[in-house]
Coordinates of C-alpha atoms and ligand atoms in Angstrom, one line a residue:
Chain A
M1 CA 0.0 0.0 0.0
T2 CA 1.0 3.6 0.0
A3 CA 3.1 5.4 2.6
T4 CA -0.2 6.2 4.4
R5 CA 0.2 5.6 8.2
I6 CA -2.9 4.6 9.9
E7 CA -3.9 3.7 13.4
Y8 CA -6.1 0.7 13.9
H9 CA -8.6 0.3 16.7
A10 CA -10.5 -2.9 17.4
P11 CA -13.1 -2.1 20.0
S12 CA -15.2 -4.9 21.4
T13 CA -18.4 -2.9 22.0
L14 CA -20.4 -0.5 20.0
A15 CA -20.1 2.1 22.7
Q16 CA -16.3 1.9 22.6
A17 CA -16.4 2.2 18.8
V18 CA -18.6 5.3 18.9
A19 CA -16.4 6.8 21.6
L20 CA -13.3 6.3 19.4
L21 CA -15.0 7.8 16.4
E22 CA -16.0 10.8 18.4
E23 CA -12.5 11.2 19.9
H24 CA -10.8 11.2 16.5
G25 CA -13.5 13.1 14.6
H26 CA -12.8 13.7 10.9
A27 CA -9.6 11.7 11.2
A28 CA -11.5 8.5 11.9
A29 CA -13.7 6.1 9.9
P30 CA -15.5 2.9 10.8
L31 CA -14.0 -0.2 9.0
A32 CA -16.4 -2.9 8.0
G33 CA -15.5 -5.2 5.1
G34 CA -12.9 -2.6 3.9
T35 CA -13.8 -3.3 0.3
D36 CA -14.3 0.3 -0.4
L37 CA -12.3 1.8 2.4
V38 CA -9.0 -0.1 1.6
P39 CA -9.1 1.0 -2.1
A40 CA -9.7 4.6 -1.0
L41 CA -6.6 4.3 1.3
K42 CA -4.6 2.9 -1.5
H43 CA -5.8 5.7 -3.8
G44 CA -4.7 8.2 -1.2
V45 CA -8.1 9.9 -1.3
L46 CA -9.3 9.0 2.2
Q47 CA -8.5 11.5 4.9
A48 CA -9.0 9.0 7.8
R49 CA -6.0 8.1 9.8
H50 CA -7.8 6.1 12.5
L51 CA -9.7 3.0 11.4
V52 CA -12.2 1.8 13.9
S53 CA -12.9 -1.8 13.1
L54 CA -16.4 -3.2 13.6
A55 CA -15.2 -6.8 13.3
R56 CA -14.9 -7.5 17.1
I57 CA -18.2 -6.1 18.0
P58 CA -20.6 -9.0 18.5
G59 CA -24.1 -9.0 17.0
H60 CA -25.6 -6.8 14.2
R61 CA -25.1 -9.6 11.7
E62 CA -28.4 -11.4 12.0
I63 CA -31.2 -11.4 9.4
A64 CA -34.6 -12.1 10.9
I65 CA -38.3 -11.7 10.2
T66 CA -39.9 -9.2 12.6
A67 CA -43.2 -9.6 14.5
D68 CA -45.1 -7.6 11.9
G69 CA -43.7 -9.6 9.0
G70 CA -40.9 -7.2 8.0
L71 CA -37.2 -7.8 7.9
S72 CA -34.5 -6.8 10.4
I73 CA -31.0 -7.0 8.9
G74 CA -27.9 -6.3 11.0
A75 CA -25.8 -3.7 9.2
F76 CA -22.7 -5.8 9.7
A77 CA -24.2 -8.7 7.7
T78 CA -22.2 -9.4 4.5
L79 CA -23.7 -8.7 1.1
A80 CA -23.3 -12.5 0.4
D81 CA -25.4 -13.3 3.5
V82 CA -28.1 -10.8 2.4
A83 CA -28.1 -12.1 -1.2
R84 CA -28.5 -15.7 -0.2
S85 CA -30.9 -15.2 2.7
P86 CA -34.2 -17.0 2.0
L87 CA -35.9 -14.4 4.4
V88 CA -34.7 -11.5 2.2
G89 CA -35.7 -13.4 -0.9
A90 CA -39.2 -13.9 0.5
V91 CA -39.9 -10.4 1.9
C92 CA -37.9 -8.2 -0.4
P93 CA -36.6 -10.0 -3.4
A94 CA -35.3 -6.8 -5.0
L95 CA -32.9 -6.4 -2.1
A96 CA -31.5 -9.9 -2.8
E97 CA -31.2 -8.9 -6.5
A98 CA -29.3 -5.8 -5.6
A99 CA -27.0 -7.5 -3.2
V100 CA -26.1 -10.3 -5.5
Q101 CA -25.2 -7.8 -8.2
A102 CA -22.9 -5.7 -6.1
G103 CA -19.3 -6.4 -6.9
S104 CA -18.0 -9.9 -7.2
P105 CA -18.5 -12.9 -4.9
L106 CA -15.0 -12.2 -3.4
L107 CA -16.1 -8.7 -2.5
R108 CA -19.6 -9.7 -1.3
N109 CA -18.0 -12.2 1.2
R110 CA -16.4 -9.3 2.9
G111 CA -18.5 -6.3 2.0
T112 CA -21.3 -5.5 4.4
L113 CA -24.8 -4.1 3.9
G114 CA -23.9 -1.2 6.3
G115 CA -20.8 -0.4 4.2
N116 CA -22.9 -0.5 1.1
V117 CA -25.4 1.9 2.5
C118 CA -22.6 4.2 3.8
L119 CA -20.6 3.9 0.6
D120 CA -18.5 6.9 -0.4
T121 CA -19.3 8.8 -3.6
R122 CA -16.9 8.5 -6.5
C123 CA -15.9 9.9 -9.9
W124 CA -13.4 9.0 -12.6
Y125 CA -10.8 11.2 -11.0
Y126 CA -11.3 10.1 -7.4
N127 CA -11.2 6.4 -8.5
Q128 CA -7.6 6.6 -9.6
T129 CA -4.3 5.7 -8.0
E130 CA -2.2 8.4 -6.4
A131 CA 0.4 8.0 -9.2
W132 CA -2.3 8.7 -11.8
R133 CA -3.4 11.8 -9.9
A134 CA 0.1 13.0 -9.1
S135 CA 0.3 15.4 -12.1
R136 CA -2.0 17.9 -10.5
P137 CA -3.0 19.1 -7.1
P138 CA -5.6 17.0 -5.2
C139 CA -9.2 17.6 -5.9
Q140 CA -11.6 18.9 -3.3
K141 CA -12.6 15.5 -2.1
A142 CA -8.9 14.5 -1.6
G143 CA -8.3 17.7 0.4
G144 CA -7.6 20.2 -2.4
Q145 CA -9.4 23.2 -3.9
Q146 CA -10.5 22.2 -7.4
C147 CA -13.1 19.8 -8.8
Y148 CA -11.8 18.3 -12.0
V149 CA -15.1 17.0 -13.1
N150 CA -17.4 19.9 -12.6
Q151 CA -14.8 22.6 -13.3
K152 CA -17.1 25.5 -14.1
Q153 CA -19.1 25.4 -10.8
N154 CA -16.2 23.9 -8.9
V155 CA -18.5 21.7 -6.9
C156 CA -17.9 18.0 -6.1
V157 CA -20.4 16.0 -8.2
A158 CA -19.0 12.6 -7.3
L159 CA -21.7 9.9 -7.8
F160 CA -23.3 7.7 -5.3
S161 CA -23.4 4.3 -6.8
A162 CA -24.1 1.6 -4.2
D163 CA -26.6 -1.0 -5.3
T164 CA -28.7 -1.7 -2.3
P165 CA -29.9 1.8 -1.1
A166 CA -32.2 2.4 -4.0
V167 CA -34.1 -0.7 -3.1
L168 CA -34.2 0.2 0.6
I169 CA -35.6 3.6 -0.2
T170 CA -38.4 2.3 -2.4
V171 CA -39.6 -0.1 0.3
G172 CA -39.4 2.6 3.0
A173 CA -36.6 0.9 5.0
R174 CA -35.3 2.6 8.2
A175 CA -31.8 2.7 9.4
T176 CA -30.8 2.5 13.1
L177 CA -27.7 4.6 14.0
A178 CA -25.8 4.3 17.2
G179 CA -24.1 7.6 18.2
P180 CA -22.8 9.6 21.1
A181 CA -26.3 10.7 22.0
G182 CA -27.7 7.1 21.9
E183 CA -29.7 5.4 19.2
R184 CA -31.9 7.0 16.5
A185 CA -33.8 5.5 13.5
V186 CA -34.2 7.4 10.3
P187 CA -35.6 6.5 6.9
V188 CA -32.8 5.3 4.7
E189 CA -33.7 8.1 2.3
A190 CA -32.8 10.7 4.9
L191 CA -29.3 9.2 5.3
Y192 CA -28.1 11.0 2.2
S193 CA -27.2 14.7 1.9
G194 CA -26.9 14.9 -1.8
E195 CA -23.4 16.4 -1.4
G196 CA -20.5 14.8 -3.2
L197 CA -18.0 15.7 -0.6
Q198 CA -20.0 14.6 2.4
P199 CA -22.6 12.2 1.1
L200 CA -24.0 11.0 4.4
A201 CA -26.4 13.1 6.4
K202 CA -25.1 11.7 9.7
S203 CA -22.4 12.5 12.2
G204 CA -19.1 10.8 11.6
A205 CA -19.4 9.2 15.1
E206 CA -22.6 7.4 14.2
I207 CA -22.5 3.7 13.3
L208 CA -25.3 2.1 11.2
T209 CA -26.4 -1.0 13.2
E210 CA -29.6 -2.2 11.6
I211 CA -31.8 -1.9 8.5
A212 CA -35.5 -2.5 9.1
V213 CA -37.6 -3.3 6.1
P214 CA -41.4 -2.9 6.8
A215 CA -43.7 -5.8 5.9
P216 CA -44.6 -5.5 2.3
P217 CA -48.2 -4.3 1.7
A218 CA -50.7 -6.9 0.1
R219 CA -50.4 -7.4 -3.6
S220 CA -47.0 -5.7 -3.8
G221 CA -43.8 -6.5 -5.6
T222 CA -40.2 -5.1 -5.8
A223 CA -37.6 -5.2 -8.5
Y224 CA -34.0 -4.0 -9.0
L225 CA -32.5 -3.5 -12.5
K226 CA -28.8 -2.8 -12.9
H227 CA -26.9 -1.6 -16.0
S228 CA -23.2 -1.7 -15.8
P229 CA -20.5 -1.7 -18.5
R230 CA -19.5 -5.3 -17.6
D231 CA -21.6 -7.9 -16.1
S232 CA -19.4 -8.7 -13.2
I233 CA -17.5 -6.5 -10.8
D234 CA -18.9 -3.2 -11.8
F235 CA -20.5 -0.3 -10.0
P236 CA -23.9 0.4 -11.7
L237 CA -23.8 2.9 -14.5
L238 CA -27.4 3.1 -13.4
G239 CA -29.4 1.0 -10.9
I240 CA -33.2 1.3 -10.7
A241 CA -35.4 0.0 -8.0
A242 CA -39.2 -0.1 -8.0
A243 CA -41.7 -1.1 -5.4
V244 CA -45.3 -1.4 -6.6
A245 CA -48.6 -2.1 -4.8
L246 CA -51.7 -3.0 -6.9
S247 CA -55.3 -2.3 -6.1
G248 CA -57.9 -5.0 -6.0
G249 CA -58.8 -4.1 -9.6
G250 CA -55.2 -4.6 -10.8
T251 CA -54.4 -0.9 -11.3
I252 CA -51.3 0.6 -9.6
A253 CA -52.2 1.7 -6.0
S254 CA -48.8 3.1 -5.4
A255 CA -45.4 3.0 -7.0
R256 CA -42.0 4.1 -5.6
I257 CA -39.0 4.3 -7.8
A258 CA -35.5 5.2 -6.9
L259 CA -32.2 5.2 -8.8
T260 CA -28.5 5.1 -8.0
G261 CA -25.5 6.1 -10.1
A262 CA -26.9 9.4 -11.4
R263 CA -26.4 11.9 -8.5
S264 CA -24.4 12.3 -5.3
A265 CA -27.3 10.5 -3.5
P266 CA -29.8 7.8 -4.5
C267 CA -32.9 9.7 -5.6
R268 CA -36.6 9.1 -6.2
L269 CA -38.6 9.9 -9.4
P270 CA -41.7 11.6 -7.8
E271 CA -43.2 12.7 -11.1
L272 CA -43.2 9.2 -12.5
E273 CA -44.5 7.9 -9.2
A274 CA -47.4 10.3 -9.3
A275 CA -48.2 9.6 -13.0
L276 CA -48.3 5.8 -12.3
A277 CA -50.6 6.0 -9.3
G278 CA -54.2 5.0 -10.1
G279 CA -53.3 3.9 -13.6
P280 CA -52.7 0.6 -15.3
V281 CA -49.5 -1.3 -15.1
P282 CA -47.3 0.0 -17.9
A283 CA -45.8 -2.3 -20.6
A284 CA -42.1 -2.6 -20.4
G285 CA -40.6 -0.3 -23.0
D286 CA -43.5 2.2 -22.8
R287 CA -41.8 5.2 -24.4
E288 CA -44.1 7.9 -23.2
L289 CA -43.7 7.0 -19.6
A290 CA -40.0 6.5 -20.1
Q291 CA -39.8 10.1 -21.5
L292 CA -41.6 11.4 -18.4
A293 CA -39.2 9.6 -16.2
T294 CA -36.3 11.0 -18.2
R295 CA -37.7 14.5 -17.8
S296 CA -38.3 14.1 -14.1
L297 CA -34.6 13.3 -13.7
G298 CA -33.7 16.9 -14.4
A299 CA -30.2 18.0 -15.1
L300 CA -27.3 15.7 -14.3
F301 CA -23.7 16.8 -13.8
L302 CA -21.6 14.0 -15.0
T303 CA -18.8 13.3 -17.3
D304 CA -20.0 10.1 -18.7
A305 CA -22.6 10.0 -21.5
V306 CA -25.3 12.1 -19.8
P307 CA -27.9 11.9 -22.6
H308 CA -27.4 8.1 -22.8
K309 CA -27.8 7.8 -19.0
R310 CA -31.0 9.9 -19.0
R311 CA -32.6 7.9 -21.7
L312 CA -31.6 4.7 -20.1
A313 CA -33.0 5.8 -16.7
G314 CA -36.4 6.3 -18.3
L315 CA -36.5 3.0 -20.0
M316 CA -35.2 1.1 -17.0
A317 CA -37.6 2.8 -14.7
V318 CA -40.6 1.6 -16.7
D319 CA -39.2 -1.9 -17.0
A320 CA -38.6 -2.0 -13.2
V321 CA -42.2 -1.0 -12.5
E322 CA -43.5 -3.6 -15.0
R323 CA -41.4 -6.3 -13.3
A324 CA -42.3 -5.3 -9.8
A325 CA -46.0 -5.3 -10.8
A326 CA -45.7 -8.8 -12.3
L327 CA -44.5 -10.0 -8.9
A328 CA -47.3 -8.2 -7.3
Q329 CA -49.8 -9.9 -9.6
G330 CA -48.5 -13.2 -8.3
W331 CA -48.8 -12.1 -4.7
R332 CA -51.5 -14.5 -3.6
T333 CA -49.6 -17.5 -4.9
R334 CA -46.4 -16.6 -3.1
Chain B
M1 CA 1.8 1.9 15.6
K2 CA 2.4 -1.8 14.8
E3 CA 0.0 -4.5 15.7
L4 CA 0.4 -8.0 17.0
V5 CA -1.2 -10.4 14.5
Q6 CA -1.8 -14.1 14.7
L7 CA -2.3 -15.6 11.3
S8 CA -3.3 -19.2 10.9
V9 CA -2.3 -20.0 7.3
N10 CA -2.7 -23.4 5.8
G11 CA -3.0 -24.9 9.3
Q12 CA 0.2 -23.2 10.6
T13 CA 0.1 -20.4 13.1
H14 CA 2.3 -17.4 12.7
D15 CA 2.8 -14.6 15.2
L16 CA 3.7 -11.4 13.4
V17 CA 4.1 -7.7 14.1
V18 CA 2.7 -5.7 11.2
R19 CA 1.7 -2.1 10.4
P20 CA -2.1 -1.9 10.2
E21 CA -2.1 -0.5 6.7
R22 CA -0.6 -3.7 5.3
T23 CA -2.9 -6.1 3.6
L24 CA -3.2 -9.8 4.1
L25 CA -1.7 -10.2 0.6
D26 CA 1.3 -8.1 1.5
V27 CA 2.0 -10.2 4.6
L28 CA 1.4 -13.5 2.9
R29 CA 3.8 -12.7 0.1
E30 CA 6.4 -10.6 1.8
D31 CA 6.6 -11.9 5.3
L32 CA 5.5 -15.5 5.0
G33 CA 7.0 -16.1 1.5
L34 CA 3.7 -17.5 0.3
T35 CA 3.8 -16.1 -3.2
G36 CA 1.1 -18.3 -4.7
S37 CA -1.5 -15.5 -4.1
K38 CA -0.8 -13.0 -6.9
R39 CA -0.9 -9.2 -6.8
G40 CA -2.9 -8.3 -9.9
C41 CA -4.9 -5.1 -9.7
D42 CA -4.3 -4.7 -5.9
L43 CA -7.8 -3.1 -5.9
G44 CA -10.3 -5.9 -5.6
A45 CA -11.2 -6.2 -9.2
C46 CA -9.2 -9.2 -10.6
G47 CA -9.4 -12.0 -8.1
A48 CA -5.7 -13.1 -8.5
C49 CA -5.2 -12.6 -4.8
A50 CA -8.1 -14.7 -3.6
V51 CA -7.6 -16.8 -0.4
L52 CA -10.1 -18.6 1.8
L53 CA -10.9 -16.7 5.0
D54 CA -12.8 -19.1 7.3
G55 CA -13.7 -21.1 4.2
R56 CA -15.0 -18.2 2.1
P57 CA -13.0 -16.8 -0.8
V58 CA -12.1 -13.1 -0.4
S59 CA -9.7 -10.7 -2.0
S60 CA -6.6 -10.6 0.2
C61 CA -5.5 -7.3 -1.3
L62 CA -8.5 -5.6 0.3
T63 CA -8.3 -7.4 3.7
L64 CA -6.0 -5.8 6.2
A65 CA -3.8 -8.3 7.8
V66 CA -4.9 -7.1 11.3
E67 CA -8.5 -8.0 10.3
A68 CA -7.4 -11.5 9.4
S69 CA -5.9 -12.1 12.8
G70 CA -7.4 -15.1 14.6
H71 CA -9.1 -16.3 11.4
E72 CA -8.3 -19.4 9.3
I73 CA -6.6 -18.7 6.0
V74 CA -6.0 -21.1 3.2
T75 CA -3.9 -20.0 0.2
V76 CA -3.3 -21.9 -3.0
E77 CA -0.3 -23.5 -1.3
G78 CA -2.7 -25.1 1.2
L79 CA -4.9 -26.8 -1.4
A80 CA -2.8 -29.9 -2.2
R81 CA -3.5 -32.8 0.1
G82 CA -1.4 -35.7 1.2
G83 CA 1.4 -34.9 -1.2
G84 CA -0.9 -34.9 -4.3
L85 CA -2.7 -32.1 -6.1
H86 CA -6.2 -31.2 -5.2
P87 CA -8.6 -32.6 -7.8
V88 CA -9.4 -29.1 -8.9
Q89 CA -5.7 -28.4 -9.4
E90 CA -5.3 -31.7 -11.3
A91 CA -8.2 -30.8 -13.6
F92 CA -6.7 -27.4 -14.3
V93 CA -3.4 -28.9 -15.4
E94 CA -5.0 -31.6 -17.5
H95 CA -7.3 -29.2 -19.4
G96 CA -4.6 -26.6 -20.0
A97 CA -6.7 -24.2 -18.0
V98 CA -3.4 -22.7 -17.0
Q99 CA -1.6 -20.5 -19.4
C100 CA 0.5 -17.6 -18.0
G101 CA -0.8 -18.9 -14.6
F102 CA -1.3 -15.5 -13.0
C103 CA -5.0 -15.9 -12.4
T104 CA -4.7 -19.6 -11.6
P105 CA -4.2 -19.5 -7.8
G106 CA -7.2 -17.2 -7.4
M107 CA -9.3 -19.4 -9.7
L108 CA -8.3 -22.5 -7.8
I109 CA -9.3 -20.9 -4.5
T110 CA -12.7 -19.8 -5.8
V111 CA -13.5 -23.1 -7.5
T112 CA -12.4 -25.1 -4.4
A113 CA -14.7 -23.0 -2.2
L114 CA -17.6 -23.4 -4.6
L115 CA -17.3 -27.2 -4.7
D116 CA -16.9 -27.4 -1.0
E117 CA -20.2 -25.6 -0.6
R118 CA -22.0 -27.0 -3.6
P119 CA -20.6 -30.3 -4.8
E120 CA -22.9 -30.2 -7.9
P121 CA -23.2 -26.6 -8.9
T122 CA -25.3 -25.6 -11.9
E123 CA -23.7 -24.0 -14.9
A124 CA -25.0 -20.6 -13.7
E125 CA -23.6 -21.1 -10.2
I126 CA -20.2 -21.9 -11.7
L127 CA -20.2 -18.8 -13.9
E128 CA -21.4 -16.7 -10.9
A129 CA -18.7 -18.0 -8.6
L130 CA -16.0 -17.3 -11.2
S131 CA -17.3 -13.8 -12.0
G132 CA -14.8 -12.2 -9.7
N133 CA -11.7 -13.9 -11.3
L134 CA -10.4 -12.4 -14.4
C135 CA -8.3 -14.3 -16.8
R136 CA -6.5 -12.7 -19.8
C137 CA -5.2 -15.9 -21.4
T138 CA -7.5 -18.9 -21.4
G139 CA -10.8 -17.4 -22.6
Y140 CA -12.4 -19.2 -19.7
V141 CA -13.4 -22.2 -21.9
K142 CA -10.7 -24.5 -20.5
V143 CA -11.3 -23.2 -17.0
L144 CA -15.0 -24.3 -17.3
D145 CA -13.9 -27.6 -18.7
A146 CA -11.6 -28.1 -15.8
V147 CA -14.3 -27.3 -13.3
R148 CA -16.7 -29.8 -14.9
T149 CA -14.1 -32.5 -14.7
A150 CA -13.3 -31.7 -11.1
I151 CA -16.9 -32.0 -10.2
R152 CA -17.1 -35.4 -11.8
R153 CA -13.9 -36.6 -10.1
M154 CA -14.9 -35.3 -6.7
R155 CA -18.3 -37.0 -7.0
Q156 CA -16.7 -40.3 -7.9
P157 CA -13.2 -40.3 -6.6
G158 CA -11.0 -42.8 -8.4
L159 CA -12.9 -42.5 -11.7
P160 CA -11.2 -40.7 -14.5
G161 CA -12.8 -37.5 -15.8
S162 CA -13.6 -36.7 -19.4
V163 CA -10.0 -36.1 -20.3
A164 CA -8.3 -38.6 -22.7
P165 CA -5.8 -40.9 -20.8
E166 CA -2.9 -39.8 -22.9
V167 CA -3.4 -36.2 -21.7
R168 CA -3.6 -37.3 -18.1
A169 CA -0.4 -39.4 -18.3
Ligands
FAD1 C1 -13.8 -3.8 -7.7 C2 -14.9 -3.3 -6.9 C3 -16.2 -3.4 -7.4 C4 -17.3 -2.9 -6.6 N1 -18.6 -3.0 -7.2 C5 -19.6 -2.6 -6.5 C6 -20.9 -2.7 -7.0 O1 -21.1 -3.1 -8.1 N2 -21.9 -2.2 -6.3 C7 -21.8 -1.7 -5.0 O2 -22.7 -1.3 -4.4 N3 -20.5 -1.6 -4.5 C8 -19.5 -2.1 -5.2 N4 -18.2 -2.0 -4.6 C9 -18.0 -1.3 -3.3 C10 -18.0 -2.1 -2.0 O3 -17.4 -3.4 -2.2 C11 -19.4 -2.4 -1.5 O4 -20.2 -1.2 -1.6 C12 -19.4 -2.9 -0.1 O5 -20.8 -3.2 0.3 C13 -18.9 -2.0 0.9 O6 -19.0 -2.6 2.2 P1 -17.8 -2.7 3.2 O7 -18.3 -3.4 4.4 O8 -16.6 -3.4 2.5 O9 -17.5 -1.2 3.5 P2 -16.1 -0.5 4.0 O10 -15.2 -0.4 2.8 O11 -15.6 -1.1 5.2 O12 -16.7 0.9 4.3 C14 -17.3 1.7 3.3 C15 -17.7 3.1 3.9 O13 -18.8 3.0 4.8 C16 -18.4 3.3 6.1 N5 -19.0 2.3 7.0 C17 -18.9 1.0 6.8 N6 -19.8 0.4 7.7 C18 -20.4 1.3 8.4 C19 -21.4 1.3 9.4 N7 -21.9 0.2 9.9 N8 -21.8 2.5 9.9 C20 -21.3 3.7 9.4 N9 -20.4 3.7 8.4 C21 -19.9 2.6 7.9 C22 -16.9 3.3 6.1 O14 -16.3 4.1 7.1 C23 -16.6 3.7 4.7 O15 -16.6 5.1 4.6 C24 -17.1 -2.4 -5.3 C25 -15.8 -2.4 -4.8 C26 -14.7 -2.8 -5.6 C27 -13.4 -2.8 -5.0
SF4_2 S1 -16.4 15.2 -8.5 FE1 -14.6 16.7 -8.4 S2 -14.2 17.1 -6.2 FE2 -15.6 15.3 -6.4 S3 -14.2 13.5 -6.2 FE3 -14.5 14.0 -8.5 S4 -12.8 15.5 -9.0 FE4 -12.9 15.4 -6.8
FES3 S1 -5.1 -8.3 -6.7 FE1 -6.7 -8.5 -5.3 S2 -8.4 -8.5 -6.6 FE2 -6.8 -8.0 -8.0
FES4 S1 -3.9 -17.9 -17.4 FE1 -3.0 -16.0 -17.8 S2 -4.5 -14.7 -16.8 FE2 -5.4 -16.6 -16.7

C-alpha cells in the first residue's frame, strides 16, 4: 500500500467504537469489510488516519423476520449473506437482487450491507491511483481546492453508486444509528445529503447498526435492475429499484421508484410515481412514460454520457415498474 | 503503531508484528513467502489474490492483515492434500486451464470453495462463482472444462474424468 500511516482500533463494544470515532473526529472512519475503504486508502483519497474496526463487535449480523412480517437486517451482515438469505428473498426480493449484483463474490463475502449503504461517492478522478493523480494538485474530495469533473461550478459531483440503497428507499426501510447521544432511527432516504463531498447526512461518530424493512403491503412487488459496462464487478452505470402495490382491480395503487448512479445521492422519481398511481400497469418499454421519467430526472452533472444515462433511466424505470407489478400480480400464490 | 497479529495460514500459526495498513496479501507474500497468491490489480477487481478466510473466498488485497488475525486462512499452497494435487488443481493442469498462470491461484481458491459448498453446482452457479476472477489468457473455456471435470472426479473419486488418458499421463 502507499506510505499512508494509519492507526487501527479494534473495540469490542459498540459504545467503545462510537467513543473512538467521536474522539478522533474527521480523522476516523469505521472499517467494516474494507472493500471500499481499503481501495480509498490505496488511492490516497481517504483522509481518515484512524480506522475503527467493527469486526470484534458482537451481533448486528443477523437477518430475521420481525413480529409484523418485515425484515430486520444487522448492518454488519455481509452482502453475500443478504443475497442468499431466504428471508430476504421472500420479503424483499429486490434487495437480494441488488445485493447479488454488487461487486463480485470475493467482494460480497467481505463487504457488508452497512458499508454499502454508507458507501462513499466516486468519480473517474477520485477512482484513480495516487500515481495517476500526481500530475496535479488533489481535488476537493482529496483535500484540495479544485473539482476536476465539474470545473465550471467547482462543486464536487461525485456519484453515489451503491446498489442496495435504491431498493431500501423504495420499500421505506429505516436505518438505526448508534451515536454519542444514543440510538436513533431514520428513513434510509434521509441518510443522504446529496453532497458529493459529504454524502451522508449523519455525524461521523454514528454507526449504522440495523436496517429495518417494513412488511410489504398486500399485492405488492419489488424489482431492481442494474446496468453496468461489464456484467461482473462493476458499479452500476445506473441502478433502478421499483416497489409497486396493486389495487384489487389490478391498477397501480402506489409506485415508488429510486435510482442510483446518477447523482451524489440515491434519488426518487416523484413525477413518474405520481403519473403511475391509479393507472394501469405499464408495458415494459412504454416510451411515453420513459420520457416522463427522463424529464423528471432533471439536469445531471456527470462526465460520462449524460444523454445516454438519462434515456436509459427512463426505459429502465418503466421496466422495473413492470417487473415489480408482475411480482405483485403473483402475490397470492407466493 | 504496529499491531500483533496471529495468522493461521494453511494450518500453521504465525505470530507477526505488522503495520495496520498492510494487507493480508502483503503479509502472505512478503513476510511468509507464500507467493502463490498474486498481486494483480491490488484493488479488488481481478481475483488473483483470492484466499479462503474461514472457508470463504475473499480478495486478500483488500483485507487488512490485522483484520485476518485469529481467522483461518487457506492459500493456494494449502490446497494440495497428502502430497498430491487437489482434484481441482489436477483438472486445471489436464485441461490446459493454466496459461500464464497469473490468475490460476485465485481461480483454484474460488473453485475449491464453490465445490466445498456445492458439490454439484449448476452452470449458472459456476459462472457466478467465477465472475470475480479475471483471466486474460484462457478465454475461460478451458477453466470451465476443468471445473466440470473436477466436479465429476470429486463426486466419484478414483474414476477418470472426461480427459483422454494420454493427456492425463
Ligand atoms: C472492484 C470493486 C467493485 C465494486 N462493485 C460494487 C458494485 O457493483 N456495487 C456496489 O454497491 N458496491 C461495489 N463495490 C463497493 C463495495 O465493495 C461495496 O459497496 C461494499 O458493500 C462496501 O461494504 P464494506 O463493508 O466493505 O465497507 P467499507 O469499505 O468497510 O466501508 C465503506 C464506507 O462505509 C463506512 N461504513 C462501513 N460500515 C459502516 C457502518 N456500519 N456505519 C457507518 N459507516 C460505515 C466506512 O467508514 C466507509 O466510509 C465495489 C468495490 C470494488 C473494490
Ligand atoms: S467530482 Fe470533483 S471534487 Fe468530487 S471527487 Fe471528483 S474530481 Fe474530486
Ligand atoms: S489483486 Fe486482489 S483482486 Fe486483484
Ligand atoms: S492464465 Fe493468464 S491470466 Fe489466466
